[in-house]
Amino acid sequence: MTCTLRHILSVRCGFLCQPFCLVTADLKMSSEQKKFLRRHSSAKHHYTSSGQPIRTTGIIISGSQTYQNNPNTCGSQQRRQVHAYGCANVLIEESETHKIERNETRIRHRLSSLRKWEYTPLGKELQEQKTKQPPHSLKFTVLSYNVLAQHLLEEHIYLYRNVETEALNWDKRAERILREVTNTYADILCLQEVQTDHYDTFYVPKLTAMGFKGVYKKRTGNKRDGCAIFFRHSKFELKKSIPVEYCKPNVELLDRDNIGLIALLTPRVLQPKHVFDEDVPFIVVATTHLLYNPRRHDIKLAQLQLLFAELDRIAFDSRKANSKKTDRVSYHPTILTGDFNLTPDTSIYQFITQGSLLYKGLSRRQLTLDARGHMLENELIPPHLNITDQCQHLDSTGERTPHENFTSVKSERSKAGCSVLRFASGQLSHQLQLESVYPHRRNHLNGAKEATTYQNDWVTVDYIFHNGRETGRSNLHLLSRLGLLTGEELDALGGLPSLASPSDHLPLAARFLWNYRKA
């Protein structure tokens, strides 16, 4: 068998002089040479099972040359490379570990060359120092990542039959997950599919050592994973965390164990004694993992109604709402991340970003005008949950307008004089004013679709939304995002997961500027 020598690692022994460029038929080494070789390599790579020295047929020349291997050697002995050693080039079998590490490095470098930070106009000005960072402001990076719970990987191992075994090992995957945190310089981590036992044994100790604190919410029922939010303690203080459970007793549409998690973070630069002061600014960070079932978008919509009601209650800025300077509803800066299990071309995505959806008459499968299957009626979730079709808790609306008692009525009178149904209206709306960090199209690739995971095809289902629309009124500004890839690019890298990407989802990252005390 003819083999090509890829590279040479020169190792100089202290008691030998200069390296030769050939190997004789039998490798003969002194006892000192053998000891040296065992320390710096593995002796098993140099001897047969009987302890005899490896024989070669032919001369080996330093560089990218060829040699003839003994046809009687086994397959594992045929994978060899030359290492300059003392006075002779010693034939050493290349270990599988070295091959994996080299392949991982190659894929990782290729991946990092494709995923570049993409800047907004403001982000570019700050990056090029054409604009100074405002006083009383904070720059921070958010990482959202479905990390793929190991127990789910093992329970659905058939989904990863084409993935290298080394890419599925938890210990290796854990190292690569931490590398994603390090490479993005993230300050806030929003993680989905965090396995419960791994949260305690891996995520907390490792991320604590990196300067993070965190909160966790396990999925309900007997599920073994959940969502976590970690924040860099040098930048943020946790004011409050709110778990959101989507499973409600005796509600048919809300019988799944998915959850959400919300954290209220205050800037660490403020004096600690003011942390619980009502005047202290805070940012709302939320993450969720919605139902996967691609044929039940009605359930996903109902789950979002619960989450948005909680976000509305927490993020509502009563100080600005009571101000006479504006008649618009105001919210604290809000960032919503997660695995939503829906694509940008769906009705629910439009609901998230446009703030309204007329769901009555739509198919529950995809919320489209499809005559097949069950069609939605006026009521999505029952009124006894006290969550309105405006995605608000009923008691919260009463507190905002104390002159009206909404606890006993099902509709209110809008400023235009039209009756707005609170329940069973056939339409959902919200006022969070969310937009996606990503454009979901690659302009430099002729409008090819971005992808974050594979679900029968390469699709985007993971998002970072924020309510900092680029207006003069906003105090949360997007500076940059870590570019996504197309399905074709991911295929060329070997798919997901891989030796370079530890999950079956790509991580999302975005950098923000928060003017927490606007002048």
XYZ file of C-alpha atoms in Angstrom:
519
model
C 0.000 0.000 0.000
C 1.388 3.420 -0.971
C 0.854 6.194 1.599
C 1.571 9.926 1.420
C 3.360 11.507 4.371
C 1.404 14.640 5.309
C 3.735 16.312 7.803
C 6.683 15.781 10.135
C 6.989 16.665 13.793
C 10.638 17.184 14.724
C 11.595 16.064 18.205
C 15.198 16.612 19.299
C 16.585 14.300 21.950
C 19.109 15.810 24.296
C 21.657 13.047 23.933
C 21.485 12.772 20.136
C 22.830 15.089 17.520
C 21.210 15.750 14.136
C 18.229 13.994 12.528
C 18.781 11.637 9.617
C 16.374 11.532 6.664
C 15.905 7.806 6.296
C 14.767 4.797 8.237
C 16.503 1.461 7.966
C 14.661 -1.802 7.533
C 14.560 -2.473 11.281
C 14.119 0.393 13.770
C 16.773 -0.065 16.449
C 16.752 2.213 19.478
C 18.712 2.348 22.692
C 16.883 1.997 26.011
C 17.200 5.763 26.547
C 15.605 6.415 23.165
C 12.719 4.052 23.941
C 12.047 5.794 27.264
C 12.040 9.176 25.547
C 9.650 7.920 22.887
C 7.251 6.462 25.475
C 7.120 9.803 27.297
C 6.336 11.886 24.217
C 4.208 9.471 22.264
C 2.669 6.086 22.931
C 4.888 3.023 22.703
C 2.025 1.002 21.254
C 2.342 3.028 18.066
C 5.844 1.714 17.463
C 5.709 -2.003 18.207
C 3.586 -4.948 17.205
C 1.563 -6.859 19.773
C 4.452 -9.331 20.092
C 6.826 -6.552 21.072
C 8.840 -6.719 17.845
C 9.922 -3.484 16.178
C 7.837 -2.311 13.221
C 9.403 -3.149 9.888
C 9.193 -1.032 6.769
C 10.065 -1.775 3.167
C 11.759 1.151 1.531
C 13.340 4.458 2.392
C 11.474 7.355 3.975
C 12.507 10.887 3.058
C 11.592 13.960 5.137
C 8.830 15.994 3.493
C 5.711 15.059 1.558
C 6.997 11.825 0.013
C 5.718 8.296 -0.415
C 6.780 5.011 1.081
C 5.838 1.406 0.621
C 4.254 -0.196 3.664
C 4.605 -3.879 4.438
C 1.606 -5.630 2.791
C 1.414 -8.012 5.755
C 0.689 -5.281 8.300
C -2.818 -4.729 9.579
C -5.002 -1.781 8.536
C -4.373 0.219 11.680
C -0.620 -0.091 11.144
C -0.985 1.254 7.615
C -2.020 4.706 8.886
C 1.370 6.134 9.705
C 3.386 9.319 9.629
C 7.057 10.145 10.046
C 8.419 12.039 13.062
C 11.995 13.281 13.150
C 13.489 11.716 16.253
C 17.040 12.175 17.293
C 19.287 10.495 14.762
C 16.450 8.796 12.840
C 12.992 9.441 11.500
C 10.770 7.095 13.501
C 7.667 5.642 11.879
C 4.698 6.333 14.149
C 1.095 5.319 13.741
C -1.174 8.371 13.697
C -3.640 8.089 16.560
C -7.362 8.455 15.971
C -7.402 11.199 18.603
C -4.983 13.309 16.575
C -7.064 12.825 13.447
C -10.228 13.926 15.234
C -8.539 16.968 16.739
C -7.123 17.988 13.398
C -10.484 17.560 11.700
C -12.197 19.542 14.464
C -9.716 22.379 14.074
C -10.249 22.446 10.329
C -14.054 22.605 10.618
C -13.916 25.163 13.416
C -11.666 27.487 11.411
C -13.918 27.159 8.387
C -16.989 27.863 10.511
C -15.466 30.948 12.118
C -14.435 32.263 8.693
C -18.065 32.069 7.544
C -19.767 33.422 10.676
C -18.758 37.060 10.851
C -20.131 39.871 13.003
C -22.512 42.051 10.992
C -22.816 45.651 12.166
C -25.700 48.096 12.169
C -24.886 51.717 11.200
C -24.617 52.690 14.886
C -22.543 49.614 15.670
C -20.150 50.417 12.840
C -19.736 54.007 14.019
C -18.903 52.847 17.531
C -16.599 50.128 16.200
C -14.692 52.668 14.096
C -14.778 55.173 16.984
C -16.615 57.736 14.889
C -19.174 58.007 17.679
C -18.539 57.964 21.404
C -20.468 55.665 23.678
C -23.057 57.743 25.543
C -22.663 58.240 29.298
C -24.778 56.005 31.536
C -24.881 53.313 28.871
C -23.839 49.666 28.765
C -22.710 47.482 25.892
C -23.437 43.773 26.256
C -23.704 40.594 24.195
C -26.580 38.095 24.303
C -26.117 34.447 23.315
C -29.187 32.298 22.651
C -28.531 28.605 22.237
C -30.467 25.365 22.152
C -27.649 23.237 23.545
C -29.300 19.832 22.840
C -29.935 17.927 26.064
C -27.836 14.770 26.130
C -30.740 12.577 27.208
C -32.782 13.761 24.203
C -29.834 13.056 21.922
C -29.552 9.523 23.274
C -33.306 8.911 23.179
C -33.421 9.970 19.522
C -30.033 8.676 18.462
C -31.444 7.626 15.073
C -31.602 11.314 14.146
C -27.803 11.473 14.396
C -26.890 8.253 12.604
C -24.726 10.171 10.121
C -22.890 12.154 12.810
C -19.422 11.166 13.961
C -19.509 9.389 17.316
C -16.994 11.804 18.789
C -19.376 14.693 18.097
C -22.063 13.096 20.294
C -19.986 12.439 23.403
C -21.218 14.635 26.253
C -17.817 15.444 27.750
C -16.575 16.694 24.391
C -19.820 18.505 23.645
C -19.639 20.220 27.034
C -16.185 21.601 26.230
C -17.413 22.920 22.897
C -20.471 24.563 24.451
C -18.189 26.526 26.777
C -16.085 27.502 23.797
C -19.151 29.083 22.173
C -19.587 31.245 25.271
C -15.930 32.239 25.223
C -15.751 32.939 21.484
C -18.751 35.285 21.503
C -17.697 37.141 24.677
C -21.301 36.769 25.817
C -22.594 38.624 28.875
C -26.091 37.077 28.931
C -26.740 33.419 28.073
C -30.217 32.223 27.160
C -30.084 28.439 26.949
C -32.720 25.893 25.977
C -32.684 22.111 26.469
C -30.464 22.398 29.518
C -30.516 18.962 31.124
C -31.457 19.270 34.789
C -28.609 17.233 36.259
C -26.111 18.921 33.936
C -27.297 22.318 35.146
C -26.055 21.467 38.638
C -22.983 19.428 37.752
C -21.713 21.269 34.689
C -23.313 24.603 33.800
C -23.370 26.187 37.262
C -19.804 25.309 38.331
C -18.235 25.989 34.947
C -20.072 29.228 34.255
C -19.641 30.425 37.835
C -15.896 30.067 37.342
C -16.281 32.233 34.224
C -18.050 34.987 36.169
C -21.719 34.105 35.574
C -24.740 33.670 37.801
C -27.899 31.986 36.616
C -31.514 30.943 37.057
C -33.197 27.805 35.769
C -36.683 26.490 35.066
C -37.253 22.810 34.372
C -40.004 21.759 32.013
C -43.088 20.572 33.868
C -44.157 16.962 34.289
C -41.467 14.303 34.127
C -39.323 16.161 31.599
C -35.591 16.239 32.318
C -34.562 19.519 30.739
C -35.494 23.176 30.765
C -34.355 26.753 30.134
C -31.620 28.739 31.848
C -30.540 32.382 31.863
C -27.015 33.235 32.964
C -25.654 36.760 33.290
C -22.161 38.125 33.833
C -22.046 39.248 37.442
C -19.597 42.064 36.713
C -22.226 43.775 34.521
C -25.635 42.813 35.899
C -27.560 42.199 39.090
C -30.632 39.977 39.147
C -33.638 41.925 40.358
C -36.191 39.187 39.853
C -36.835 35.977 37.885
C -40.229 34.705 36.765
C -40.879 31.153 35.521
C -43.755 30.711 33.065
C -45.505 27.349 32.805
C -47.615 26.690 29.712
C -49.353 23.626 31.101
C -52.703 24.563 32.646
C -55.065 22.054 34.291
C -58.187 21.187 32.313
C -57.238 23.390 29.345
C -57.042 21.221 26.228
C -54.839 23.586 24.264
C -52.446 24.071 27.164
C -51.598 20.519 28.160
C -47.921 20.440 27.130
C -44.881 20.755 29.385
C -43.119 23.610 27.618
C -42.005 26.606 29.658
C -40.547 30.096 29.538
C -38.216 31.984 31.864
C -37.898 35.736 32.461
C -35.133 37.622 34.270
C -35.078 41.293 35.265
C -31.512 42.594 35.219
C -30.184 45.895 36.538
C -26.821 47.401 35.542
C -24.091 46.478 37.976
C -22.471 49.904 37.625
C -25.199 51.392 39.801
C -24.717 51.461 43.551
C -25.817 48.138 45.139
C -27.966 49.926 47.707
C -30.243 51.089 44.904
C -30.835 47.649 43.400
C -34.373 47.322 44.703
C -35.264 50.970 44.243
C -38.244 51.394 41.929
C -36.346 54.073 39.998
C -33.483 51.755 39.102
C -33.608 50.913 35.386
C -33.815 47.284 34.385
C -33.845 45.219 31.259
C -36.193 42.273 30.689
C -34.563 39.123 29.284
C -36.724 36.124 28.441
C -36.175 32.750 26.829
C -38.528 29.943 25.861
C -38.774 26.621 24.087
C -42.141 26.214 22.392
C -43.817 22.979 21.329
C -42.109 21.194 18.439
C -45.158 19.574 16.769
C -45.249 21.154 13.281
C -48.984 20.389 12.964
C -50.116 22.254 16.087
C -49.399 25.935 15.598
C -52.514 26.726 17.589
C -50.789 25.373 20.706
C -47.686 27.462 20.022
C -49.847 30.567 19.656
C -51.583 29.865 22.966
C -48.229 29.337 24.680
C -47.026 32.688 23.361
C -50.209 34.352 24.624
C -49.268 33.270 28.144
C -45.652 34.353 27.768
C -46.545 37.740 26.273
C -49.021 38.401 29.069
C -46.237 37.859 31.591
C -43.837 40.033 29.599
C -46.476 42.753 29.358
C -46.970 42.735 33.121
C -43.247 42.779 33.921
C -41.977 45.097 31.194
C -44.720 47.732 31.363
C -43.181 51.073 32.318
C -45.696 52.781 34.566
C -43.558 55.916 34.887
C -43.675 56.690 31.178
C -47.274 55.546 30.906
C -48.318 58.169 33.456
C -46.322 60.878 31.718
C -48.234 63.525 29.771
C -45.455 63.662 27.179
C -46.697 60.579 25.386
C -49.929 58.751 24.793
C -48.204 55.519 23.740
C -47.771 52.457 25.897
C -44.157 52.208 27.055
C -42.117 49.190 28.075
C -38.734 48.638 29.608
C -36.078 47.319 27.198
C -37.003 43.740 26.409
C -35.083 40.903 24.755
C -36.900 37.670 23.926
C -34.925 34.633 22.777
C -35.416 30.944 22.274
C -36.310 27.995 20.124
C -39.784 28.859 18.856
C -40.104 25.885 16.493
C -41.596 28.048 13.758
C -40.166 29.676 10.642
C -40.204 33.345 9.562
C -42.876 32.705 6.929
C -45.503 31.580 9.464
C -48.478 33.464 10.866
C -47.073 33.288 14.397
C -43.848 35.003 13.349
C -45.953 37.767 11.822
C -47.891 37.987 15.073
C -44.670 38.371 17.067
C -43.213 41.101 14.850
C -46.382 42.897 13.724
C -48.386 42.650 16.931
C -51.667 41.225 15.649
C -53.184 38.035 14.227
C -56.754 37.257 13.231
C -56.774 33.534 13.981
C -60.499 32.811 13.608
C -61.104 30.591 10.588
C -57.488 29.502 10.286
C -56.365 25.886 10.348
C -54.857 24.863 13.659
C -52.087 23.007 11.809
C -50.240 25.995 10.359
C -52.666 28.864 11.090
C -53.364 29.267 7.390
C -56.520 29.414 5.279
C -56.455 25.689 4.751
C -59.821 23.964 4.548
C -58.322 20.682 5.775
C -58.482 19.787 9.448
C -59.806 21.671 12.453
C -60.535 25.384 12.057
C -60.142 27.781 14.966
C -63.154 29.550 16.451
C -63.363 32.804 18.417
C -61.921 31.401 21.624
C -58.291 30.292 21.794
C -57.838 29.942 25.575
C -60.669 30.025 28.150
C -61.517 33.327 29.904
C -61.087 31.849 33.381
C -57.299 32.130 32.916
C -57.841 35.913 33.027
C -55.486 36.518 30.127
C -57.009 38.795 27.530
C -56.805 38.610 23.766
C -54.513 41.637 24.025
C -51.990 39.318 25.754
C -52.405 41.033 29.109
C -53.288 39.846 32.569
C -56.721 41.181 33.381
C -55.648 42.479 36.787
C -52.757 44.367 35.173
C -55.054 46.311 32.882
C -57.212 47.205 35.862
C -54.196 48.601 37.697
C -53.226 50.730 34.719
C -56.723 52.219 34.394
C -58.131 52.194 37.915
C -61.138 54.286 36.913
C -62.508 51.250 35.064
C -63.203 47.893 36.642
C -62.272 45.320 34.038
C -62.671 42.422 36.417
C -66.390 42.379 35.765
C -66.569 43.217 32.065
C -65.461 41.378 28.958
C -64.821 44.397 26.758
C -63.561 47.931 26.995
C -64.311 51.099 25.083
C -61.370 52.266 22.992
C -60.579 55.910 22.304
C -62.209 55.593 18.898
C -65.407 54.535 20.571
C -65.299 50.957 19.263
C -65.841 48.021 21.545
C -62.698 45.913 22.000
C -63.439 42.375 23.093
C -61.260 41.154 25.929
C -61.957 37.449 25.411
C -63.004 35.129 22.572
C -62.512 37.828 19.964
C -60.946 35.602 17.319
C -57.911 37.878 17.242
C -54.749 38.253 19.322
C -52.663 41.393 19.699
C -49.804 42.691 21.821
C -47.959 45.992 22.259
C -44.403 44.760 22.877
C -43.147 46.037 19.487
C -40.701 43.191 18.887
C -38.392 42.765 15.934
C -35.857 40.107 15.036
C -32.130 40.694 15.249
C -31.665 38.728 12.002
C -32.927 39.519 8.488
C -33.407 35.777 7.754
C -31.994 36.248 4.250
C -28.378 36.324 3.092
C -28.092 39.322 0.798
C -24.604 38.373 -0.391
C -25.904 34.924 -1.389
C -28.739 36.112 -3.652
C -31.299 36.100 -0.874
C -30.669 32.523 0.285
C -32.456 31.635 3.524
C -30.586 31.605 6.803
C -30.804 28.415 8.868
C -30.373 27.565 12.536
C -31.223 23.840 12.507
C -32.403 20.945 10.363
C -36.057 19.817 10.505
C -36.592 17.796 7.311
C -34.880 20.777 5.688
C -32.575 23.579 6.784
C -34.771 26.129 8.557
C -34.688 29.005 11.032
C -36.595 28.365 14.255
C -34.332 30.134 16.775
C -34.604 33.868 17.345
C -33.473 36.895 19.297
C -36.211 39.528 19.378
C -35.916 42.962 20.968
C -38.164 45.980 21.379
C -35.517 48.592 20.593
C -36.879 49.815 17.274
C -34.402 52.301 15.841
C -36.134 55.520 16.754
C -35.049 58.492 18.768
C -37.264 57.301 21.628
C -35.515 53.961 22.032
C -32.911 53.307 24.710
C -31.980 49.811 23.488
C -29.987 49.668 20.245
C -28.777 46.699 18.232
C -25.071 47.072 17.396
C -24.229 43.798 15.662
C -25.194 40.175 15.203
C -23.184 37.028 14.610
C -24.049 36.046 11.053
C -25.935 32.841 10.374
C -25.307 30.353 7.574
C -27.364 28.867 4.779
C -28.259 25.205 4.553
C -25.771 24.744 1.729
C -22.962 26.170 3.865
C -23.938 23.962 6.804
C -23.978 20.876 4.589
C -20.466 21.708 3.427
C -19.368 21.792 7.073
C -20.808 18.345 7.751
C -24.162 19.406 9.208
C -25.178 19.697 12.872
C -23.984 18.589 15.347
C -20.352 18.232 14.337
C -16.880 18.223 15.826
C -16.996 22.036 15.748
C -20.680 22.615 16.598
C -21.825 20.700 19.694
C -25.586 21.046 19.150
C -28.080 20.395 16.372
C -28.831 24.155 16.506
C -26.525 27.053 15.729
C -25.963 29.568 18.528
C -27.298 33.084 17.954
C -25.491 36.148 19.291
C -26.221 39.876 19.271
C -24.571 42.938 20.787
C -26.630 45.785 22.201
C -26.162 49.271 23.579
C -28.444 50.094 26.483
C -28.858 53.734 27.519
C -30.073 52.889 30.983
C -30.205 56.531 32.025
C -31.088 58.611 29.007
C -30.147 62.263 29.184
